[in-house]
Short mmCIF file of C-alpha atoms in Angstrom, two decimals:
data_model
loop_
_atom_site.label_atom_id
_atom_site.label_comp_id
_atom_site.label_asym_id
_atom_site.label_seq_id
_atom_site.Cartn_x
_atom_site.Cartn_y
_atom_site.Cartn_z
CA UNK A 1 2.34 16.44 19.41
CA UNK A 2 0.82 17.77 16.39
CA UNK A 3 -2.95 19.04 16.04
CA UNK A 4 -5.33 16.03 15.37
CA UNK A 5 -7.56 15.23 12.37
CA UNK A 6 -11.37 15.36 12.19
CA UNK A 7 -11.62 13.76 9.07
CA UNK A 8 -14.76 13.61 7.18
CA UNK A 9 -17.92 14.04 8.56
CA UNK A 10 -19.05 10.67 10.40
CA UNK A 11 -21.98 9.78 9.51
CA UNK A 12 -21.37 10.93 5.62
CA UNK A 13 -18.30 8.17 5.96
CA UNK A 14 -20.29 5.13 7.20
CA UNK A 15 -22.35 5.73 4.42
CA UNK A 16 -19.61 6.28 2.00
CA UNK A 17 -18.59 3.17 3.18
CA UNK A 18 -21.71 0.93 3.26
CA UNK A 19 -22.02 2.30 -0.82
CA UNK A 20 -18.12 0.85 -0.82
CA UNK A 21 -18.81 -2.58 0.38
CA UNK A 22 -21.59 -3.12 -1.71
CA UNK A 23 -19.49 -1.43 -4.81
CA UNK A 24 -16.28 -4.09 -4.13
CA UNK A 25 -19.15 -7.42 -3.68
CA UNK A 26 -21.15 -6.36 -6.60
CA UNK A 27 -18.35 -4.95 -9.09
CA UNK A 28 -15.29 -5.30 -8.02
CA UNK A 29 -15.34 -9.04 -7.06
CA UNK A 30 -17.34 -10.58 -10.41
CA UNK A 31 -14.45 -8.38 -12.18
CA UNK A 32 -11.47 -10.73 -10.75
CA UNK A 33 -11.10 -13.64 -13.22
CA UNK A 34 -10.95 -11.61 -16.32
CA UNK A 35 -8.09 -8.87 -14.65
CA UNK A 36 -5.69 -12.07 -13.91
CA UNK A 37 -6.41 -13.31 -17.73
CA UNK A 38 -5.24 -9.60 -19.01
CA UNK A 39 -3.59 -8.92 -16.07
CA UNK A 40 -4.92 -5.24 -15.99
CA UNK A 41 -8.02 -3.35 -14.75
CA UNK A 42 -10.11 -2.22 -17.14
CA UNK A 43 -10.21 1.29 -17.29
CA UNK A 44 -13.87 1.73 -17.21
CA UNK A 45 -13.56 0.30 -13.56
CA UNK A 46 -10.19 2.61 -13.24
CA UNK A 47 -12.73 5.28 -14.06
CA UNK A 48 -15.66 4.13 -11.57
CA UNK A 49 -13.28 4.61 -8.75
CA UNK A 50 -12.04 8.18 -10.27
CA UNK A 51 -15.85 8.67 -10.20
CA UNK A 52 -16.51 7.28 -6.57
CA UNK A 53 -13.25 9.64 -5.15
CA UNK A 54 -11.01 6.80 -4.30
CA UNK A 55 -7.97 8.48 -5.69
CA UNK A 56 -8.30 11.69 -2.84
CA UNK A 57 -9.34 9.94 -0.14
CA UNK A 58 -7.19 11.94 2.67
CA UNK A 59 -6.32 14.84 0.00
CA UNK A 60 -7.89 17.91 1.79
CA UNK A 61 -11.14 19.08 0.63
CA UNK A 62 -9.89 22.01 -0.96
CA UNK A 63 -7.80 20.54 -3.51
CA UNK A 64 -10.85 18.03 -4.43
CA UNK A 65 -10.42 15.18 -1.62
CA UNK A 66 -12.55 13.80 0.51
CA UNK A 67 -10.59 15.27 3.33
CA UNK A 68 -10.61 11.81 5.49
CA UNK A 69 -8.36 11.31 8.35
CA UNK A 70 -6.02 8.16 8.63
CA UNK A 71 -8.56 5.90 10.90
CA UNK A 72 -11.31 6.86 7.73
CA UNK A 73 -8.74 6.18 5.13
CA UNK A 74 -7.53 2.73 7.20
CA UNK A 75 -11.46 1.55 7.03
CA UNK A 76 -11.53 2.51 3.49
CA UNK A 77 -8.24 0.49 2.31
CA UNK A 78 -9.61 -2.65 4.44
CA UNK A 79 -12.47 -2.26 2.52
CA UNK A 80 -11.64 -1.96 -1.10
CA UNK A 81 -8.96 -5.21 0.28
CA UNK A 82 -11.45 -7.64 0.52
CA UNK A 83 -11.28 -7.74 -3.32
CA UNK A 84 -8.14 -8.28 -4.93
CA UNK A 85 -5.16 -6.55 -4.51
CA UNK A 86 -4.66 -4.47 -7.42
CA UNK A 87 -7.58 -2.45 -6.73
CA UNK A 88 -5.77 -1.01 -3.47
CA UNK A 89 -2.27 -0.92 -5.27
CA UNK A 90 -3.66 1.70 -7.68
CA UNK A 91 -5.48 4.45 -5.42
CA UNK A 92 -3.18 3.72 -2.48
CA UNK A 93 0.38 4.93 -4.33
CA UNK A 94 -1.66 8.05 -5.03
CA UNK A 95 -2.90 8.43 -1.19
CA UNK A 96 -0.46 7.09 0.94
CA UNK A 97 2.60 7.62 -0.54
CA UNK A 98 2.64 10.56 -3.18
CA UNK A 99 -0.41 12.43 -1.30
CA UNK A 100 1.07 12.17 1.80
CA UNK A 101 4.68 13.08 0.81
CA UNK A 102 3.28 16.12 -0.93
CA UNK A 103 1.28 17.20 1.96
CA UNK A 104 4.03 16.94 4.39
CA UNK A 105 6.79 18.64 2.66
CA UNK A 106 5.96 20.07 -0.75
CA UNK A 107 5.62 24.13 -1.31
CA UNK A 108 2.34 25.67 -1.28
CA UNK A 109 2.55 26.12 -5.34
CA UNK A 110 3.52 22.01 -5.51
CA UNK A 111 0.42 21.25 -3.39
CA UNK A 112 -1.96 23.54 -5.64
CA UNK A 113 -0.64 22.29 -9.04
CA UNK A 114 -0.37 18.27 -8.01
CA UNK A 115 -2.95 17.32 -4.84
CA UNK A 116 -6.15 18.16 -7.33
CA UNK A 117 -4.68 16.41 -10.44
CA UNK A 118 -3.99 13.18 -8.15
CA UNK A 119 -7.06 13.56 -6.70
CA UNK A 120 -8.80 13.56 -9.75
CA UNK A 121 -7.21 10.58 -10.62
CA UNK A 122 -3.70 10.96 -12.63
CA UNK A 123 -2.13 8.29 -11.94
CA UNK A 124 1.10 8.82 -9.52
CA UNK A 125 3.93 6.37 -8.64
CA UNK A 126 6.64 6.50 -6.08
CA UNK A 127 10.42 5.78 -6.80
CA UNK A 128 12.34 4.68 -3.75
CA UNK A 129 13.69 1.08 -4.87
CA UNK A 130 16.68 0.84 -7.21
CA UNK A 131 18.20 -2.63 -8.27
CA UNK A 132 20.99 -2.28 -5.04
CA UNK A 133 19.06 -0.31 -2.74
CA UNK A 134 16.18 -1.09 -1.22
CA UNK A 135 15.81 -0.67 2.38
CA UNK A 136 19.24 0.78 2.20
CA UNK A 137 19.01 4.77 1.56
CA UNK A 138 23.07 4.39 1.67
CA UNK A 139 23.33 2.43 -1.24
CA UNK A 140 21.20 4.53 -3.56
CA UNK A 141 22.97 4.91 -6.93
CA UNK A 142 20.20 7.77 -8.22
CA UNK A 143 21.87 11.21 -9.25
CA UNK A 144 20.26 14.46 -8.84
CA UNK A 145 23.21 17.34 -10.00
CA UNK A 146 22.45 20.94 -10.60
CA UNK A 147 22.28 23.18 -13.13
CA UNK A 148 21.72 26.63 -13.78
CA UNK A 149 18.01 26.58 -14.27
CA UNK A 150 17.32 22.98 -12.72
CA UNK A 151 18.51 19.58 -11.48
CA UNK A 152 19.60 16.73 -14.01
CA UNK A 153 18.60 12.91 -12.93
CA UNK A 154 20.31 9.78 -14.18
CA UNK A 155 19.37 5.89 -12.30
CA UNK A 156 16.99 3.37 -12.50
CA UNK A 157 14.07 2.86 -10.48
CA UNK A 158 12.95 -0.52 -9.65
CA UNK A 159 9.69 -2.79 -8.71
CA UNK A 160 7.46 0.39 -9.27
CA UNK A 161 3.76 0.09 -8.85
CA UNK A 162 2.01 1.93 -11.08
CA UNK A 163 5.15 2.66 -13.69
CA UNK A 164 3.59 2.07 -16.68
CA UNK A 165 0.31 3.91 -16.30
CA UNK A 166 1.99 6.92 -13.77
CA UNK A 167 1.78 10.09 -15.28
CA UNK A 168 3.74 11.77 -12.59
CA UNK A 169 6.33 9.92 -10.33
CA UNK A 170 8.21 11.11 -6.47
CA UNK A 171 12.25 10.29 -7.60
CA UNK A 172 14.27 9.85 -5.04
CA UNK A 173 17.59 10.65 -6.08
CA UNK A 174 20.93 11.78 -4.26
CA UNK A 175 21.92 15.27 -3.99
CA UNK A 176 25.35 14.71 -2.01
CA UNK A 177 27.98 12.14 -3.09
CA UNK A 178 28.81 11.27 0.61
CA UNK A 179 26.41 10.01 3.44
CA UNK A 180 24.72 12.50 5.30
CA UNK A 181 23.21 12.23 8.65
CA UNK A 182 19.66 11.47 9.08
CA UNK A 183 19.89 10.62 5.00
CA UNK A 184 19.87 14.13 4.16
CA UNK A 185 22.13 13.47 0.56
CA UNK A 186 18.84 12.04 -0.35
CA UNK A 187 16.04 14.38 -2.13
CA UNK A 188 12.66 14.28 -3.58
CA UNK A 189 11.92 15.08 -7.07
CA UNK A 190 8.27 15.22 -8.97
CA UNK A 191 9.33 14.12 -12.04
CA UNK A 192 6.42 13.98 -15.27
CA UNK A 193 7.00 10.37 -16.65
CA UNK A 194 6.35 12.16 -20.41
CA UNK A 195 9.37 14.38 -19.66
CA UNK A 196 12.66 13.25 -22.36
CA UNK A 197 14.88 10.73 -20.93
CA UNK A 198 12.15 9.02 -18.78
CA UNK A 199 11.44 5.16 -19.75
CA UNK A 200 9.46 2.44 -18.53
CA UNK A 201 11.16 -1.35 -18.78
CA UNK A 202 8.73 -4.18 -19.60
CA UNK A 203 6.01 -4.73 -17.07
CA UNK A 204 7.71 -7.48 -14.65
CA UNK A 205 5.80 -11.03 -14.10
CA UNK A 206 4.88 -11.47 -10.45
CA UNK A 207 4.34 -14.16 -8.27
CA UNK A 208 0.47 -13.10 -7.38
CA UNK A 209 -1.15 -9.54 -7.69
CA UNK A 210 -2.52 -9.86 -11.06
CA UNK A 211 -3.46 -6.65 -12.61
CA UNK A 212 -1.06 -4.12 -9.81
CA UNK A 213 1.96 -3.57 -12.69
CA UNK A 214 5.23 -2.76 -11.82
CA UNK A 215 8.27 -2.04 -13.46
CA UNK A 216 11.60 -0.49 -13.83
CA UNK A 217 11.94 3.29 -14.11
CA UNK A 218 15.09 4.31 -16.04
CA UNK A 219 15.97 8.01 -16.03
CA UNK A 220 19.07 8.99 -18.16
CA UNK A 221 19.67 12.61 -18.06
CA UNK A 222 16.21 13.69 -17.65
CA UNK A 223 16.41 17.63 -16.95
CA UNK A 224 13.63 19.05 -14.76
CA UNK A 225 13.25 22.58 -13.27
CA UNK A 226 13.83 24.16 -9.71
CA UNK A 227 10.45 23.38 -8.89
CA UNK A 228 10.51 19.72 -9.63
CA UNK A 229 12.26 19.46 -5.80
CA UNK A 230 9.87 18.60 -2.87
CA UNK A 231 9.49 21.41 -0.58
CA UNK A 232 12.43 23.90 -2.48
CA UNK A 233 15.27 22.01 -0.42
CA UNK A 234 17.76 19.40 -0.65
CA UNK A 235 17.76 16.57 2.11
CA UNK A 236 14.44 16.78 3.26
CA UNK A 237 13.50 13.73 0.84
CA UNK A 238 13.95 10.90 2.61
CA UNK A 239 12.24 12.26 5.41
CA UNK A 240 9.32 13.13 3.64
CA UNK A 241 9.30 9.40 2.05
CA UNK A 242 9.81 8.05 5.50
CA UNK A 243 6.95 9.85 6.83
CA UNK A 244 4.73 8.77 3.78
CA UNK A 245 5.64 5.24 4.28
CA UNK A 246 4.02 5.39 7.67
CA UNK A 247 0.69 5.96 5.47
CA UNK A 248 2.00 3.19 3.49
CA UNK A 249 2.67 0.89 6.40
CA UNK A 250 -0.87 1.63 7.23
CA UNK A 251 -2.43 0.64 4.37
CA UNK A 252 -0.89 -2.33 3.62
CA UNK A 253 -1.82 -3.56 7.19
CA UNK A 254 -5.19 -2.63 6.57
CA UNK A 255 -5.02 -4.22 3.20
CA UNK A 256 -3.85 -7.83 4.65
CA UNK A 257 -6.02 -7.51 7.22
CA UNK A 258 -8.72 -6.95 4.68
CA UNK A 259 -7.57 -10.19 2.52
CA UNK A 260 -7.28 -12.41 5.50
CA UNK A 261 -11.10 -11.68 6.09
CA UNK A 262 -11.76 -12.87 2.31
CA UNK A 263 -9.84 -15.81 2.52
CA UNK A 264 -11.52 -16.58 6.14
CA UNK A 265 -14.90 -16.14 4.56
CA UNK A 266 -13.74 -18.27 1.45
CA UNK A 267 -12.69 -21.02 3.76
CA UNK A 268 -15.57 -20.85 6.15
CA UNK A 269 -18.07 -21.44 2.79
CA UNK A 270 -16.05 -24.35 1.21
CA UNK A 271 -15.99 -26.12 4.79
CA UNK A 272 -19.78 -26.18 4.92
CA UNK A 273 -19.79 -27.23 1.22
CA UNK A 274 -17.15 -29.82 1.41
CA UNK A 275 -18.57 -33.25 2.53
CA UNK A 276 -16.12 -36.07 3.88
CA UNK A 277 -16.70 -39.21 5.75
CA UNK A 278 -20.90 -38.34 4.92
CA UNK A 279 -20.54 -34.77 6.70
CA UNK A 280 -19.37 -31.26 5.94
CA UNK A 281 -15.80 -31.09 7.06
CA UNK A 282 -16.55 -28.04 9.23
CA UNK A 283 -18.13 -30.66 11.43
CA UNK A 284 -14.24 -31.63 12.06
CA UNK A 285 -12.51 -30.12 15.05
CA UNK A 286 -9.02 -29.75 13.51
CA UNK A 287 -10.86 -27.73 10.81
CA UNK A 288 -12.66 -25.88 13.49
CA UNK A 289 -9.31 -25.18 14.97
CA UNK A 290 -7.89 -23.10 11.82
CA UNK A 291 -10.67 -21.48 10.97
CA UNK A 292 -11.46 -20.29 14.81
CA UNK A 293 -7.24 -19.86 15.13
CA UNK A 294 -7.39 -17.64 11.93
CA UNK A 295 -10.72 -15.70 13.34
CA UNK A 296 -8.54 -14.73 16.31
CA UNK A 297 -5.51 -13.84 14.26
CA UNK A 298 -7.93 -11.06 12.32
CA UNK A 299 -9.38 -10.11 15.51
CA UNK A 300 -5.93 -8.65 16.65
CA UNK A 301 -4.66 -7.25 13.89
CA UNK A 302 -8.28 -5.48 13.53
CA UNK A 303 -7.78 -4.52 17.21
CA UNK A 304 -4.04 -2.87 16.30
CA UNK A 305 -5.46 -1.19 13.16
CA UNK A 306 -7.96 0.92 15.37
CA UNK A 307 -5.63 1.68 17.80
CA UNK A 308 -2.79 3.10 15.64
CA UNK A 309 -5.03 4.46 13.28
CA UNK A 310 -6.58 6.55 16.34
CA UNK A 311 -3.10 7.65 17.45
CA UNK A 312 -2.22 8.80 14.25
CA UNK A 313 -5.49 11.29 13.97
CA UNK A 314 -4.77 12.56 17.73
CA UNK A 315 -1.19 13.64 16.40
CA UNK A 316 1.02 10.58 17.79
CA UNK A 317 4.24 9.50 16.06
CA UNK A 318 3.43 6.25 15.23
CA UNK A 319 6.01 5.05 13.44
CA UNK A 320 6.55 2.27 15.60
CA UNK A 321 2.99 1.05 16.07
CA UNK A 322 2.76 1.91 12.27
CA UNK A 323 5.70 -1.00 11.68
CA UNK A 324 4.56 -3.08 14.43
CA UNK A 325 0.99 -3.44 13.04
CA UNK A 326 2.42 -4.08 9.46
CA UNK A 327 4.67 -6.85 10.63
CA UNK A 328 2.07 -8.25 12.43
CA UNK A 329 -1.01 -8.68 10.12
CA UNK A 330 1.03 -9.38 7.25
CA UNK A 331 2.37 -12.15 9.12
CA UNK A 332 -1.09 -12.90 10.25
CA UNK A 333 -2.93 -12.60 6.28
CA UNK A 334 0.37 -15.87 5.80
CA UNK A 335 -0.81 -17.63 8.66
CA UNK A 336 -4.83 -17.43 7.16
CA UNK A 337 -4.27 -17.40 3.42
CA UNK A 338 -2.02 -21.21 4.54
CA UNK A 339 -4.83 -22.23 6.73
CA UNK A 340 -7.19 -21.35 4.20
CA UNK A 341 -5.10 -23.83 1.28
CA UNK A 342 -4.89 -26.34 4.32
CA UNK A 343 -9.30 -26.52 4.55
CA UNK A 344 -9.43 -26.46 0.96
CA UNK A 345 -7.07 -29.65 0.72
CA UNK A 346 -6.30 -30.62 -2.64
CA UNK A 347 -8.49 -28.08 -4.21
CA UNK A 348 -6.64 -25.33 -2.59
CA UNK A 349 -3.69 -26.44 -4.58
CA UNK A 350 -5.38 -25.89 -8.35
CA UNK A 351 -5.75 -22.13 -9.79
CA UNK A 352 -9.40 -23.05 -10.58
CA UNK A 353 -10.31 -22.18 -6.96
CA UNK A 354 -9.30 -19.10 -5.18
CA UNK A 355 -7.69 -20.07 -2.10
CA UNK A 356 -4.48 -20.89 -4.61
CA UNK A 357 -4.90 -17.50 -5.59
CA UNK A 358 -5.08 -15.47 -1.71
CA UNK A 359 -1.69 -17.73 -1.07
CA UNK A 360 0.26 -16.31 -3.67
CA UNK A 361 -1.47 -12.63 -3.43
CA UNK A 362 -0.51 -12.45 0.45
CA UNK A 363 3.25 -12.76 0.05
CA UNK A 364 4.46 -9.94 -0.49
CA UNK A 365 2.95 -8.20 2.09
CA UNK A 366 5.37 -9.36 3.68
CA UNK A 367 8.60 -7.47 2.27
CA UNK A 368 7.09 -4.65 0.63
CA UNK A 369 6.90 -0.83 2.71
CA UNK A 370 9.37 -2.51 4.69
CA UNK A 371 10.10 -6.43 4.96
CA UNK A 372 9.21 -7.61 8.17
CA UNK A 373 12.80 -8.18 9.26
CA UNK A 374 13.64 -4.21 8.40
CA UNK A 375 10.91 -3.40 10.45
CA UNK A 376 11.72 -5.51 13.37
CA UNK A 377 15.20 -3.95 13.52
CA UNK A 378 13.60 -0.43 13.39
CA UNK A 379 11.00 -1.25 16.37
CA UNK A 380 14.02 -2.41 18.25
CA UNK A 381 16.28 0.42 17.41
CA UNK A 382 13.67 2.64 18.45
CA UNK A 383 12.99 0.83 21.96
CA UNK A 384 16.36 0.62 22.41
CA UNK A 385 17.13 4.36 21.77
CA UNK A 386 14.08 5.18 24.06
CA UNK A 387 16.04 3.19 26.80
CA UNK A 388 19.22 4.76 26.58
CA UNK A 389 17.52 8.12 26.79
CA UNK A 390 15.20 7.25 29.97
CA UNK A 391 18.25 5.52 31.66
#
C-alpha cells in the first residue's frame, strides 16, 4: 500500500471545473466542424489550454502542475470528453502517459529538466507500438545498444499520438537481445524528436478522431546520452510504461464515458425534435428503451470511474479495476454512440449530423491502451494467479 493523494484543494477543483465545462460548451464545442475540415486544432486553442493548465494536470505543484490526484484528473478528462476527442488525445499523452512514467521512475535531474517543460505545454508523445508489436513486449524489434558516452536507437514507432507536433517522445526500445522476465530487455528512453536520425512518416488517415494525429516514428541510429534512460537503469521500462498505462486506462475510460454522455444528450434533443406519425418520436417506447438502456449503461461506468479512481488516490493497485473499467465503458460509449445512430434513423447515417460522427469517434476506444480482449486476458490472469496463491 502506498501513501495516498490529496490532490488539489477541493473546493479550488470544483471551481476549476465548473470554469472547464463552460470553457468545452462555449469554445471547445463551436470549434468542432472546422478541426475535422483541417483536421488539426488550431493552435490558438492549443494555447488556451496551455493557458488554462491542462497540460500539468497531476504534475506536482512544484514543477508547475496543478498537483491533482487521479479521481481530480478522472473528472477533468470526462470533462474536456464531452467535446471531441482530440482535445483529450493532446493533454492526456502528456499526463497520463509521459507525466506519469516520469514520475514513477525517472531520476530526480529527469523530473526537474522534463515535468515543468510538459507542464508548460511541450508537446510529449509516447512510443510503445511498432508495426509487429503491439500488445506483445516480446515481439518488439526497437534497438537500444551502448556506447561509450550513450545508447544508440534504431526501429520504428507506430500509430503515435502526438508524433508530428511532440517535441520530446518516451522510446521504448530493447536493451537485451533475449526475453527477460517480467520484460526487463525492455527500457525507456526520452528521446528529443529534433535530435539527428529522428523522423516523422506522413500523418496516417483515421477512421474518426479528426484533429488527434498520429504517425510513424522512425529512428535510425539516433545517438542520445546516458541520461536519455528513464530512471539510470536498464529493464525498468516496461514497468514504468505499464504503470503509466494504468493512468492511461483511466483516462480513456473517463474519456468514453464522457462521449457516451454527449451522444446521450445528442440523442435525447433530436428525439424531442424529430416528429413521426404527428408526435416527437421520444413519445415511442422502443425509443424510450435506448435512450433509458444507454442512461443506465453511463450510470455504471460513472459508478466504476469513482470507485477506481478513489482506490487509486488511497494507494491501491488497481490495475485490474483500471482494465476492468476500460473494457467496460468503452464497450458501453459502442453500445450508446449505436443507439444513438439507431434514434437518429436515417439522419444518423449522413456526416451532416453528428451522431455519424460519435460512431466512428468511439471505436477505437476499444483497442487502444489495451484492446478489450488483451485486457480481458490480463483480468483473468490476474484472478487466476490470485487463486493459485490463496489455494
Amino acid at each position: 500500500m502506498t501513501t495516498s493523494h490529496p490532490g488539489m484543494d477541493a473546493e479550488t477543483f470544483e471551481q476549476f471545473l465548473e470554469q472547464l465545462n463552460r470553457y468545452v460548451r462555449e469554445r471547445l464545442i463551436p470549434a468542432e466542424r472546422e478541426i475535422i475540415e483541417n483536421d488539426e486544432i488550431p493552435e490558438e486553442i492549443v494555447q488556451e489550454m496551455r493557458d488554462m493548465g491542462l497540460f500539468g494536470l497531476t504534475m506536482p505543484e512544484e514543477f508547475g502542475g496543478a498537483g491533482m490526484n487521479v479521481s481530480q484528473y478522472a473528472r477533468t478528462i470526462h470533462a474536456i470528453s464531452y467535446a471531441m476527442p482530440a482535445f483529450r488525445s493532446i493533454v492526456s499523452i502528456n499526463i497520463g502517459m509521459f507525466c506519469s512514467a516520469l514520475k514513477n521512475g525517472g531520476t530526480a535531474a529527469q523530473k526537474a529538466e522534463w515535468l515543468p517543460r510538459v507542464a508548460a505545454g511541450e508537446i510529449a508523445a509516447f512510443g510503445l507500438t511498432e508495426p509487429g508489436a503491439g500488445s506483445d513486449s516480446a515481439g518488439m524489434q526497437t534497438t537500444a545498444v551502448k556506447t561509450d558516452d550513450g545508447w544508440v536507437l534504431n526501429g520504428t514507432k507506430r500509430y503515435i499520438t502526438n508524433a508530428p507536433y511532440a517535441k520530446v517522445a518516451l522510446i521504448m526500445a530493447r536493451t537485451s537481445k533475449e526475453n527477460l522476465p517480467k520484460n526487463a530487455h525492455v527500457s525507456a528512453f526520452i528521446v528529443l524528436m529534433d535530435t539527428p536520425g529522428v523522423s516523422v512518416g506522413k500523418s496516417d488517415k483515421k477512421m474518426g478522431q479528426a484533429g488527434s494525429t498520429i504517425a510513424d516514428i522512425i529512428l535510425e541510429d539516433v545517438h542520445v546520452p546516458d541520461d536519455a534512460l528513464l530512471g539510470g537503469e536498464t529493464g525498468k521500462g516496461f514497468v514504468y510504461a505499464m504503470k503509466s498505462l494504468d493512468n492511461g486506462r483511466i483516462s480513456v475510460g473517463s474519456a468514453a464515458t464522457g462521449y457516451a454522455r454527449r451522444a446521450l444528450d445528442s440523442a435525447v434533443r433530436y428525439a424531442t425534435e424529430r416528429k413521426a406519425f404527428g408526435e416527437p418520436i421520444a413519445n415511442f417506447q422502443l425509443i424510450q428503451q435506448m435512450l433509458a438502456q444507454s442512461e443506465i449503461d453511463i450510470y455504471a461506468a460513472e459508478c466504476m470511474l469513482e470507485d477506481v479512481t478513489r482506490r487509486a488516490d488511497a494507494g491501491e493497485n488497481v490495475l485490474r479495476k483500471a482494465a476492468a473499467f476500460k473494457v467496460f465503458a468503452s464497450e458501453m460509449c459502442g453500445r450508446v454512440v449505436d443507439a444513438c445512430v439507431q434514434v437518429y434513423g436515417g439522419a444518423g447515417y449522413l456526416a451532416e449530423y453528428d451522431a455519424e460522427r460519435f460512431f466512428r469517434d468511439a471505436r477505437i476506444y476499444r483497442i487502444y491502451e489495451g484492446t478489450t480482449q488483451i485486457l480481458q486476458l490480463q483480468i483473468a490472469k490476474h484472478m487466476l494467479r490470485e487463486f493459485h496463491a490463496n489455494a
